[in-house]
PDB file of C-alpha atoms in Angstrom:
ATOM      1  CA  UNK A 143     130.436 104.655  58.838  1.00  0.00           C
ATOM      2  CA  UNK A 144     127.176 104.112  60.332  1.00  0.00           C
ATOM      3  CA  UNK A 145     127.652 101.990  63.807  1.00  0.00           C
ATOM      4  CA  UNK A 146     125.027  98.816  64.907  1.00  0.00           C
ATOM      5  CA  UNK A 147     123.096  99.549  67.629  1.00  0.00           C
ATOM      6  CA  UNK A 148     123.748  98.076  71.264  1.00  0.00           C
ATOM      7  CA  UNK A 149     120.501  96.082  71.983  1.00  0.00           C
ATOM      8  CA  UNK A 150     119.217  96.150  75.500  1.00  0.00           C
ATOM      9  CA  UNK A 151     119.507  92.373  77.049  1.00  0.00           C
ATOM     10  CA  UNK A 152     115.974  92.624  79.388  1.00  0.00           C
ATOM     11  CA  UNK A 153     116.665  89.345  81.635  1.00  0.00           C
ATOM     12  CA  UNK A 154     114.576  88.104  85.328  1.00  0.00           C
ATOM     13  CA  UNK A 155     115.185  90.057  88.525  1.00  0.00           C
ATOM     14  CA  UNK A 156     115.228  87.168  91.373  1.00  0.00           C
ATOM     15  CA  UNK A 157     116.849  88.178  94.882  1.00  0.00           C
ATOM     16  CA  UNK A 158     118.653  91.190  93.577  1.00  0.00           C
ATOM     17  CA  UNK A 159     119.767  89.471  90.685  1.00  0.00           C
ATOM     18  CA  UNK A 160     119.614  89.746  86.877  1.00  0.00           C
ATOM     19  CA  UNK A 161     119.243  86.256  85.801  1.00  0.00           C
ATOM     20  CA  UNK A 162     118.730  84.470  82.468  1.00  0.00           C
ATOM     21  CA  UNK A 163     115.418  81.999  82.610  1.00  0.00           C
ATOM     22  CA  UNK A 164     117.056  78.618  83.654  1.00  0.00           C
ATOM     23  CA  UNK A 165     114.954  77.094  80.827  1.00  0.00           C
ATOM     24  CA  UNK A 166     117.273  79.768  78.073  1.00  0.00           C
ATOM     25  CA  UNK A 167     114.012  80.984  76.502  1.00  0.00           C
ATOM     26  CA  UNK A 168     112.916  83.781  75.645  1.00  0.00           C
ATOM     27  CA  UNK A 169     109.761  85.571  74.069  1.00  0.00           C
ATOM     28  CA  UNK A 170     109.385  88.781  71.445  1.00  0.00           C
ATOM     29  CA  UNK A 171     108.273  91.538  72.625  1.00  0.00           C
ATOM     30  CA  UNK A 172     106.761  94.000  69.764  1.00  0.00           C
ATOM     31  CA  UNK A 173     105.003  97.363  69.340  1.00  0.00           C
ATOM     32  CA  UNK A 174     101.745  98.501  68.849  1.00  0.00           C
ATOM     33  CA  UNK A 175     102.217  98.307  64.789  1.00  0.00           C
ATOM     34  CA  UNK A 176     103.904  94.639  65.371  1.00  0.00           C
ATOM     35  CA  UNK A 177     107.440  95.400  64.454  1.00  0.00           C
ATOM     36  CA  UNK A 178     110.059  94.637  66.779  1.00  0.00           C
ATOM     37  CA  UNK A 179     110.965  95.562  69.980  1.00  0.00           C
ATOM     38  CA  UNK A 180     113.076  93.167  71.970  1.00  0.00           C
ATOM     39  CA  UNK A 181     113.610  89.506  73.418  1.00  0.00           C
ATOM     40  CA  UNK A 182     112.358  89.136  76.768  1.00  0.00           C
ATOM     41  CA  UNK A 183     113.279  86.266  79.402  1.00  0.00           C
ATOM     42  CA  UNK A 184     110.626  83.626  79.251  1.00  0.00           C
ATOM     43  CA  UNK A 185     110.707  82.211  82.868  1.00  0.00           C
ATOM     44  CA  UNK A 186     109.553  79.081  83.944  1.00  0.00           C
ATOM     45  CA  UNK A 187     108.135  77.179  87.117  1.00  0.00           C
ATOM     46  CA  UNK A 188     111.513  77.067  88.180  1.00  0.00           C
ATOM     47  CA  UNK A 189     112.080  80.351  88.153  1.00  0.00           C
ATOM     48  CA  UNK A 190     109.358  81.511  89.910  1.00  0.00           C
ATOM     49  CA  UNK A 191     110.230  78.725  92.739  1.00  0.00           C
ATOM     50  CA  UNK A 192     113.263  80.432  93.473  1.00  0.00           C
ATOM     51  CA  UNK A 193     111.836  84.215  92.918  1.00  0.00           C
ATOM     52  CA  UNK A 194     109.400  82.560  96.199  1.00  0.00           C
ATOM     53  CA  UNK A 195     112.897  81.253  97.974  1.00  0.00           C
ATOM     54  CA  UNK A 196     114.168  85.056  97.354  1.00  0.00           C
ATOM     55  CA  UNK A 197     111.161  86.488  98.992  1.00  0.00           C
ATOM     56  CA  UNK A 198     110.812  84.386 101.461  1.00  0.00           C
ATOM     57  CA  UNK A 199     114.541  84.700 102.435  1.00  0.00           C
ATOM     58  CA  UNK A 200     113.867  88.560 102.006  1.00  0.00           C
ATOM     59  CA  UNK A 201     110.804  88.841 103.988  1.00  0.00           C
ATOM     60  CA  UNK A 202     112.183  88.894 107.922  1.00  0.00           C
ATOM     61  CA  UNK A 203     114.683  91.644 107.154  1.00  0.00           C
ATOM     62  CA  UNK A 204     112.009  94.030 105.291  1.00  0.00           C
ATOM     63  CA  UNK A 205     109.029  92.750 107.751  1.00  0.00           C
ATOM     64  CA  UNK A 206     111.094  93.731 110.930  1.00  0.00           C
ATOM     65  CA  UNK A 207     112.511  97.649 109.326  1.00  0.00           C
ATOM     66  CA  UNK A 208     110.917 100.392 110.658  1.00  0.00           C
ATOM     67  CA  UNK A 209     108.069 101.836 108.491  1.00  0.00           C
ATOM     68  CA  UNK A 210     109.695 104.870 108.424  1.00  0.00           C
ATOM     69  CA  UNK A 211     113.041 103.109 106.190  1.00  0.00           C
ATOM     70  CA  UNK A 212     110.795 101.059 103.985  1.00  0.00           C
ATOM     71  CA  UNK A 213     109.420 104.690 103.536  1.00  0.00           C
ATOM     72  CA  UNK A 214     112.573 106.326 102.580  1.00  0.00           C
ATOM     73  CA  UNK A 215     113.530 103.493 100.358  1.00  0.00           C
ATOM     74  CA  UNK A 216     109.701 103.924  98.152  1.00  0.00           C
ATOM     75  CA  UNK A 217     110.743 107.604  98.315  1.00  0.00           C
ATOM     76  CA  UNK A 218     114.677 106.945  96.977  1.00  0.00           C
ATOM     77  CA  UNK A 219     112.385 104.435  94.370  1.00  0.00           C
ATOM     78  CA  UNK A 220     110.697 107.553  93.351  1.00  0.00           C
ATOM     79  CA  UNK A 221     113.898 109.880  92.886  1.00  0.00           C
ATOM     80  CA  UNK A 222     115.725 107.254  91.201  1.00  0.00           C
ATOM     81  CA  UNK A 223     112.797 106.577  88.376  1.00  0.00           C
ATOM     82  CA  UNK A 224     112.527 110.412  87.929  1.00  0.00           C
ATOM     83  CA  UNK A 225     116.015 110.274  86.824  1.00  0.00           C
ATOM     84  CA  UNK A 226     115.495 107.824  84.390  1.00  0.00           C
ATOM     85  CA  UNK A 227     112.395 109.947  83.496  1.00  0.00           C
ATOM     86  CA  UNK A 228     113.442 109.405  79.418  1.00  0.00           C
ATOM     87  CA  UNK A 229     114.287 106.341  78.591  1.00  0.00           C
ATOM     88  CA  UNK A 230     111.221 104.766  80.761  1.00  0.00           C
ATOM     89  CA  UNK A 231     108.927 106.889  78.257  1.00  0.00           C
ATOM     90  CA  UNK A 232     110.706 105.341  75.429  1.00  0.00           C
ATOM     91  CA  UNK A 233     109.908 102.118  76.134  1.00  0.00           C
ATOM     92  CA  UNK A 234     106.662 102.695  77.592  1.00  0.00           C
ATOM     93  CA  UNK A 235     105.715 103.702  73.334  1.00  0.00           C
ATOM     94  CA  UNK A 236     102.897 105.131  73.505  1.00  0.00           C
ATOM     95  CA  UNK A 237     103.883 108.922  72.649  1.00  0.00           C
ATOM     96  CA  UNK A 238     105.811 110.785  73.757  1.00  0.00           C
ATOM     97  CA  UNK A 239     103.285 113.231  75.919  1.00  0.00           C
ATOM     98  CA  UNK A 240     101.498 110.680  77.661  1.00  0.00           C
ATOM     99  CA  UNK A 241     104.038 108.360  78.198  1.00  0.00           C
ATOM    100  CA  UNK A 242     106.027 111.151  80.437  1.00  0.00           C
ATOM    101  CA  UNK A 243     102.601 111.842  82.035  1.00  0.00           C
ATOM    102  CA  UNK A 244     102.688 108.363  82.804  1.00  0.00           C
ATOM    103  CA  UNK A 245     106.338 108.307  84.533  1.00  0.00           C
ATOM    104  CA  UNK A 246     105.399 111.589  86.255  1.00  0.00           C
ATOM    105  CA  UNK A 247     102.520 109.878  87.533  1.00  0.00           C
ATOM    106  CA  UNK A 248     104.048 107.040  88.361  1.00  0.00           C
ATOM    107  CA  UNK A 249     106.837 108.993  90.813  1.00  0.00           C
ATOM    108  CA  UNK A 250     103.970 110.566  92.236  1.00  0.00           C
ATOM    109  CA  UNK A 251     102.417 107.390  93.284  1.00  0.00           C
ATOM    110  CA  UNK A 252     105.323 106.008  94.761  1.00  0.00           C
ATOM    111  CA  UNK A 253     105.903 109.312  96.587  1.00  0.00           C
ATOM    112  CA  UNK A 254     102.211 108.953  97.896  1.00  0.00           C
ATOM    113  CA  UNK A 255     102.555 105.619  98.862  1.00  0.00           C
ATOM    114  CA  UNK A 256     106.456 106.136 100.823  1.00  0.00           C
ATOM    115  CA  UNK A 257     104.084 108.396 103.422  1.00  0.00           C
ATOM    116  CA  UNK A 258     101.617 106.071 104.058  1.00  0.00           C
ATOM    117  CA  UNK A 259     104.398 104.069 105.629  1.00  0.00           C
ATOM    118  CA  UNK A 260     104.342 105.352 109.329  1.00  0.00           C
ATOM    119  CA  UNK A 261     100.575 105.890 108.600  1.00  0.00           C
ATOM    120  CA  UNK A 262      98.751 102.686 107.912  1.00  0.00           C
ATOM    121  CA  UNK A 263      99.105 101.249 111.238  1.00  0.00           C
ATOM    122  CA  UNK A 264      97.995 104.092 112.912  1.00  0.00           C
ATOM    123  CA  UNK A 265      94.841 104.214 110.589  1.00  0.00           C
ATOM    124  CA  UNK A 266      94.481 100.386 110.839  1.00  0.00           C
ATOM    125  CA  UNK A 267      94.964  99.475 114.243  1.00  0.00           C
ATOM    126  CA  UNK A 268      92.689 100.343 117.046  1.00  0.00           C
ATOM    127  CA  UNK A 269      92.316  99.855 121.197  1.00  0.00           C
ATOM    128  CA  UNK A 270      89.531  97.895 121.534  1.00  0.00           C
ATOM    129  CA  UNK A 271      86.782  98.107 124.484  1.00  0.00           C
ATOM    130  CA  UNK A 272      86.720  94.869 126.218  1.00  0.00           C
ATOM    131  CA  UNK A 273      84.444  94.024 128.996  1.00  0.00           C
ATOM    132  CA  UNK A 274      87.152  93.321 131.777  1.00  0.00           C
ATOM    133  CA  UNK A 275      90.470  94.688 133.131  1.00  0.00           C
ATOM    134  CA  UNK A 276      92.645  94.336 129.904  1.00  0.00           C
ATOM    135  CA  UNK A 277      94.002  96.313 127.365  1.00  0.00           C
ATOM    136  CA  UNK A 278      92.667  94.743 123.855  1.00  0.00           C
ATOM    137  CA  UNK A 279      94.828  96.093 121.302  1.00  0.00           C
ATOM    138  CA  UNK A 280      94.813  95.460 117.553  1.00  0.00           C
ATOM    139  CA  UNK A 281      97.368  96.075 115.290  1.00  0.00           C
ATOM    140  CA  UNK A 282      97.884  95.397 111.152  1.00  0.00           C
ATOM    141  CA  UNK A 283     101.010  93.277 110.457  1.00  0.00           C
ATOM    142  CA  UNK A 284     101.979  92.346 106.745  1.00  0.00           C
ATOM    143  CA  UNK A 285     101.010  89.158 105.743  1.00  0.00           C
ATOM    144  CA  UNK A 286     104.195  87.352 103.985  1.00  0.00           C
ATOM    145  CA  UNK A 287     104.626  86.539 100.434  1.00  0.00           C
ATOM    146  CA  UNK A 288     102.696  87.904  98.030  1.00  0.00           C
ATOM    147  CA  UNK A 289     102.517  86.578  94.496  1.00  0.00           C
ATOM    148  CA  UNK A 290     101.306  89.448  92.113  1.00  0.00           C
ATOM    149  CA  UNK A 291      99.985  89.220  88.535  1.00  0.00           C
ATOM    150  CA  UNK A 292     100.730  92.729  87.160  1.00  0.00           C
ATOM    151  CA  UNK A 293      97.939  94.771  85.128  1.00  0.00           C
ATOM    152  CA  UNK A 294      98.600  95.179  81.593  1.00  0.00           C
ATOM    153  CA  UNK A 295      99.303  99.044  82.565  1.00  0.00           C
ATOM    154  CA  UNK A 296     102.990  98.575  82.389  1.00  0.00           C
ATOM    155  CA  UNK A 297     104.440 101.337  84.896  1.00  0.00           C
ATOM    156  CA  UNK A 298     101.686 102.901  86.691  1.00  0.00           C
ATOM    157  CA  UNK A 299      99.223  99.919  86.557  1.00  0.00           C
ATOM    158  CA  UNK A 300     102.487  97.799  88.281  1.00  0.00           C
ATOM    159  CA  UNK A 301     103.710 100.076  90.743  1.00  0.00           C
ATOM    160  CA  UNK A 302     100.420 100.344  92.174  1.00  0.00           C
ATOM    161  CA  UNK A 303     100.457  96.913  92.729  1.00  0.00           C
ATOM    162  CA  UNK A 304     103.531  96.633  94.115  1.00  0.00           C
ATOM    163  CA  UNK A 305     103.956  99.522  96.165  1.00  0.00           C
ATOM    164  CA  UNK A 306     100.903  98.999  98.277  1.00  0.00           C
ATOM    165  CA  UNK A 307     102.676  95.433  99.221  1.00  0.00           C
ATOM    166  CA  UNK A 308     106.192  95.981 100.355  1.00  0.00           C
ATOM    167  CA  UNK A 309     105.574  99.420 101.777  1.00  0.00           C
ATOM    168  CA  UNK A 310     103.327  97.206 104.326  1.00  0.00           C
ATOM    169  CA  UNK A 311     106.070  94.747 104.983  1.00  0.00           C
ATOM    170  CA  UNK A 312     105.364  92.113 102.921  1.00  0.00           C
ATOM    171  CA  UNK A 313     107.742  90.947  99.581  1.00  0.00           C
ATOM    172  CA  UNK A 314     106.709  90.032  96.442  1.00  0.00           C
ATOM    173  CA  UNK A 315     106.725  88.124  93.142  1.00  0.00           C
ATOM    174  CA  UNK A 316     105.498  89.903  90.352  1.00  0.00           C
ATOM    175  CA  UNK A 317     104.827  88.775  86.756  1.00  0.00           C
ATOM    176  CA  UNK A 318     104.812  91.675  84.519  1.00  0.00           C
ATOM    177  CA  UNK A 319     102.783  92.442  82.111  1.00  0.00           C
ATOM    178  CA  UNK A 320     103.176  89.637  78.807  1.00  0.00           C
ATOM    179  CA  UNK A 321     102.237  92.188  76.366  1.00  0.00           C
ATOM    180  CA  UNK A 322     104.301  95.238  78.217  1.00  0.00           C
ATOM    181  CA  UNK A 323     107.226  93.662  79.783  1.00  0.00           C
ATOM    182  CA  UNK A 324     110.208  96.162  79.491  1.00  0.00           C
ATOM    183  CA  UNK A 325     109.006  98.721  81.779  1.00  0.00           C
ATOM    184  CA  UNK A 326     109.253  96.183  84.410  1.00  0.00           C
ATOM    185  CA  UNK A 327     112.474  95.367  84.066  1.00  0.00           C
ATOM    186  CA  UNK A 328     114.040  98.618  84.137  1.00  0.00           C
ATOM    187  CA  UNK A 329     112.131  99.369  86.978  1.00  0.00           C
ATOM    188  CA  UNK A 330     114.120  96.275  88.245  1.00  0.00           C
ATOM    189  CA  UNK A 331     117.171  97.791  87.508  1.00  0.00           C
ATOM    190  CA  UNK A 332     115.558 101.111  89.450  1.00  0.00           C
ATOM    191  CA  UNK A 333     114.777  98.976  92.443  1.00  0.00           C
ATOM    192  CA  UNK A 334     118.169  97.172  92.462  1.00  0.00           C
ATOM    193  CA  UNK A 335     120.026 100.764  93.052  1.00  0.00           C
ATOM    194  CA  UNK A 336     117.718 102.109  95.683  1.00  0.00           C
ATOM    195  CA  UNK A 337     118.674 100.368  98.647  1.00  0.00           C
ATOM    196  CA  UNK A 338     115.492  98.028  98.172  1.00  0.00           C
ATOM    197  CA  UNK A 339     116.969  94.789 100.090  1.00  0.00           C
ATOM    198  CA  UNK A 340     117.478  92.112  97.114  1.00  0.00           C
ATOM    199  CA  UNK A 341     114.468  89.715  97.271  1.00  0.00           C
ATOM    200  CA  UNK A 342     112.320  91.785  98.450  1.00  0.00           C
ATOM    201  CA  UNK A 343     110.699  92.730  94.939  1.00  0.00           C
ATOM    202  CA  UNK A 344     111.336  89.997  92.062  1.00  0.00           C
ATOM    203  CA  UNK A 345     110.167  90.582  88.359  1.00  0.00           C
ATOM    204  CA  UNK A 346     109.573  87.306  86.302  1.00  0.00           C
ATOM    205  CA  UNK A 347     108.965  88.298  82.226  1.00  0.00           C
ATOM    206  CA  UNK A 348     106.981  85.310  80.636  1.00  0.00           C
ATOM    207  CA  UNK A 349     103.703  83.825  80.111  1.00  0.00           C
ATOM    208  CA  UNK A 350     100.661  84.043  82.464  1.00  0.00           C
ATOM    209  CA  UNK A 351      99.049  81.501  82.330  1.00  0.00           C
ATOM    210  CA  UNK A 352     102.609  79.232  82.862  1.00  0.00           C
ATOM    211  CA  UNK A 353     103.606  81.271  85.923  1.00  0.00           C
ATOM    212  CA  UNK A 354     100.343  81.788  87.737  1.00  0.00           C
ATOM    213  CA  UNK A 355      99.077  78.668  88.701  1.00  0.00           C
ATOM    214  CA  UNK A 356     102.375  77.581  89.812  1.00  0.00           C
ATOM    215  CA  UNK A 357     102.515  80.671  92.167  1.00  0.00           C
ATOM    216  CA  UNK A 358      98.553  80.218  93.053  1.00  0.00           C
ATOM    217  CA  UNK A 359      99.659  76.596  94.351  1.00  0.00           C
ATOM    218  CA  UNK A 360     102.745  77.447  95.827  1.00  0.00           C
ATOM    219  CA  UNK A 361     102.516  76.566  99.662  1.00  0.00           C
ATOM    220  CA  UNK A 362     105.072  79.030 100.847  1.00  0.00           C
ATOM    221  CA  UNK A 363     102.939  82.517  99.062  1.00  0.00           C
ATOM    222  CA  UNK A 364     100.978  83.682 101.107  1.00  0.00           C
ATOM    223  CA  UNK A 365      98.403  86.153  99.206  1.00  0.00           C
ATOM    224  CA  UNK A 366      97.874  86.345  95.533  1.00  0.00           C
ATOM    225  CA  UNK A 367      96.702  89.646  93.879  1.00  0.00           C
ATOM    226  CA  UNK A 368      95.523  88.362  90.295  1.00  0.00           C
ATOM    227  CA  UNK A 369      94.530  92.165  89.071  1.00  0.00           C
ATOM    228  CA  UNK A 370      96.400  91.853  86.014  1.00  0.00           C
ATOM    229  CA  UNK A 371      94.949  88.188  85.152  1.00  0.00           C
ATOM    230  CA  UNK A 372      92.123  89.011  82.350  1.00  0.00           C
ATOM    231  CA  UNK A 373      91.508  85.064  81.706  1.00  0.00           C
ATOM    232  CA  UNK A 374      88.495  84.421  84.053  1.00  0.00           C
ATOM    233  CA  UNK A 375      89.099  80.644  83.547  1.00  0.00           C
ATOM    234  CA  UNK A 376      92.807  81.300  84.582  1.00  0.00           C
ATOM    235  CA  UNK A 377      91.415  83.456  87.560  1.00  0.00           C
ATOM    236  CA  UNK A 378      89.434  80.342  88.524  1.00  0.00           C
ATOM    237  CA  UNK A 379      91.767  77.815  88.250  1.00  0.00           C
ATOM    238  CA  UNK A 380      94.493  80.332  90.388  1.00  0.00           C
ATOM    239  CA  UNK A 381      91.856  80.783  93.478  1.00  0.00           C
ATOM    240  CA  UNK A 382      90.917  76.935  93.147  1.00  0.00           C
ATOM    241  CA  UNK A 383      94.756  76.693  93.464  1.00  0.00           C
ATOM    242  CA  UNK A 384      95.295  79.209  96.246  1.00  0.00           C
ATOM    243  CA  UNK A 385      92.683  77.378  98.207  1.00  0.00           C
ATOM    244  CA  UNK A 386      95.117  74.762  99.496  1.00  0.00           C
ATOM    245  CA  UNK A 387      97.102  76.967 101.952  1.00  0.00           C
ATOM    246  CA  UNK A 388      94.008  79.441 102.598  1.00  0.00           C
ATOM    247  CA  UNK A 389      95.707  82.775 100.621  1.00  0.00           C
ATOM    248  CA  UNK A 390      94.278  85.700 101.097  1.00  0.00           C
ATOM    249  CA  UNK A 391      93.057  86.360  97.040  1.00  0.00           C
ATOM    250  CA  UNK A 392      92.300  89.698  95.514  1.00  0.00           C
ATOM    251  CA  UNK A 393      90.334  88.943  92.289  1.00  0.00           C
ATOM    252  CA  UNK A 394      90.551  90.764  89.538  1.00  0.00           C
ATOM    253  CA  UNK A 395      88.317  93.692  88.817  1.00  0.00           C
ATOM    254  CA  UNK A 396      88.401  97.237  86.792  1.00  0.00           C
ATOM    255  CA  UNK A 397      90.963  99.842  87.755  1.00  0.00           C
ATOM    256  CA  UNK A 398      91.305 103.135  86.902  1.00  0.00           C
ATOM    257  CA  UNK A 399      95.082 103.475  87.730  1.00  0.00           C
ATOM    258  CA  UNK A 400      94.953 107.676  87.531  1.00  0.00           C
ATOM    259  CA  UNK A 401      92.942 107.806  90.149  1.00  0.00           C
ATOM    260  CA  UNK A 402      93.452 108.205  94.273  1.00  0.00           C
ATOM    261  CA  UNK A 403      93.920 104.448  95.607  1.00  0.00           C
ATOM    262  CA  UNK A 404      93.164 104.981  98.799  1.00  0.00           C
ATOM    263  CA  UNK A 405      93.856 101.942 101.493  1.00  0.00           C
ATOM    264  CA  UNK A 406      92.188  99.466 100.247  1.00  0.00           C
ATOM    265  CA  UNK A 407      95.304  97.575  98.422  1.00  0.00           C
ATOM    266  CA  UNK A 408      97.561  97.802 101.621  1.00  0.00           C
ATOM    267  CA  UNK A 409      94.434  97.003 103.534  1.00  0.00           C
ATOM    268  CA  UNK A 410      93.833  93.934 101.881  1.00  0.00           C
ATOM    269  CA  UNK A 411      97.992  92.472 102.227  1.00  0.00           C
ATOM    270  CA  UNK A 412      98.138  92.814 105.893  1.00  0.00           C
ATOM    271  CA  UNK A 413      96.835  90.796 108.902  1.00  0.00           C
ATOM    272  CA  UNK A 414      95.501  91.873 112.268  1.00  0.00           C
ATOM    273  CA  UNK A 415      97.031  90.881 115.126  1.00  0.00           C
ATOM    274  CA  UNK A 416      95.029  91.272 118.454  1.00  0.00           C
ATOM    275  CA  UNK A 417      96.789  91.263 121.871  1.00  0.00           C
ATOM    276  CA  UNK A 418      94.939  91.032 124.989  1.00  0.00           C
ATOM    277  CA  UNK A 419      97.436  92.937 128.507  1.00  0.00           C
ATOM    278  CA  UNK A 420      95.781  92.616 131.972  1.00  0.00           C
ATOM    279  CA  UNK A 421      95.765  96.088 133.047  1.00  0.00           C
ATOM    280  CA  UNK A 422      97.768  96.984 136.514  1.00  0.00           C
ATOM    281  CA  UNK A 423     100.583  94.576 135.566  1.00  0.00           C
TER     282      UNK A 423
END
């Protein structure tokens, strides 16, 4: 006798959590050919209320660890999605060659990023020459919540969204990839057994243009990275939104996700803080 398969139930990850959607729906995810693939969590407004609550709750912890743990913990990331090297090319379907290309590369940029950790501030921050007796020192510090439309890309395209953001202090809200959701949440599962403090990442499966302008208008997110947001109306209509609190916006633009990312993405999620010492005291 032939046995039924055990279906995979892909569900929200909100403050270290696997939740259902609140609302109970859910969405079909299919392959390139159309067939089926799976049901995805369709979350809603509320959902991605509390994913904010989660971060937000997250965010003193992870801000105040030394940037050498938050680098260990991208680096136990990386170990812990090499071990899962197979079944992330499985679902990533898009052959079998360059979908484990795509993992491998994937580890490597979350091994790439873990050492920037210690780095950034030193690269960052500078002394400043001040015409008086004072030390003038600047200094990067991360900038809060960050509420992150994920590229289409669905493993290497999102970690190199996400990584540049927490590995600079900050947490995040992340909503993955509508037509390539199931990548992200098994790198939820990753995240949620590599000492990642819960809240500090949160993965909401649904529709774009549902989630984003909530999160665009949401007064306690702080920065919104709308790479993954291909609607330029819905682009607008998220930096009209993101207006009303000032957030730091990164529009979206063309990536090449293979190649070296340089700074620019942790550059652009932190703030400078400048600090003026009389000298002698």
């Amino acid at each position: 006798m032939s046995r039924l398969a055990v279906r995979k139930t892909y569900k929200l990850f909100i403050g270290g959590a696997f939740p259902r959607s609140e609302s109970g729906r859910s969405f079909v995810v299919t392959d390139a050919k159309g067939g089926f693939v799976a049901n995805a969590a369709r979350a809603s407004r509320k959902d991605a209320r509390d994913a904010v609550v989660a971060a937000r709750k997250a965010f003193p912890g992870w801000s105040g660890a030394t940037a050498y743990n938050r680098g260990q913990i991208l680096y136990r990331v990386a170990e812990m999605l090499e071990g899962r090297r197979a079944q992330f090319a499985e679902e990533l379907g898009t052959g079998k060659k360059a979908a484990l290309e795509a993992v491998d590369a994937t580890v490597d940029r979350l091994v790439w990023y873990a050492g920037w950790s210690d780095k950034i501030t030193a690269v960052l921050g500078t002394a400043n020459p001040v015409a008086g007796p004072y030390f003038n020192l600047s200094s990067p510090e991360p900038t809060g919540v960050v509420a992150i439309a994920a590229p289409d890309d669905p493993l290497l395209g999102l970690v190199s969204v996400v990584a540049p953001a927490v590995v600079t202090g900050n947490t995040c809200v992340v909503i993955a990839s509508q037509r390539s959701p199931l990548a992200a949440i098994t790198l939820a599962e990753v995240l949620a057994t590599s000492d990642l403090p819960g809240g500090v990442v949160n993965v909401l499966t649904g529709h774009q243009r549902e989630l984003a302008p909530s999160l665009a208008g949401h007064m306690d997110v702080n920065a919104l990275d709308l790479t993954g947001v291909a609607d330029a109306e819905l682009a607008v209509e998220c930096e009209q939104a993101a207006a009303a609190n000032l957030k730091r916006v990164l529009r979206p633009a063309p990536e090449d996700w293979s190649a070296d990312p340089g700074t620019r993405r942790m550059a652009a999620l932190l703030e400078t803080k400048t600090v003026w010492h009389p000298l002698g005291v």
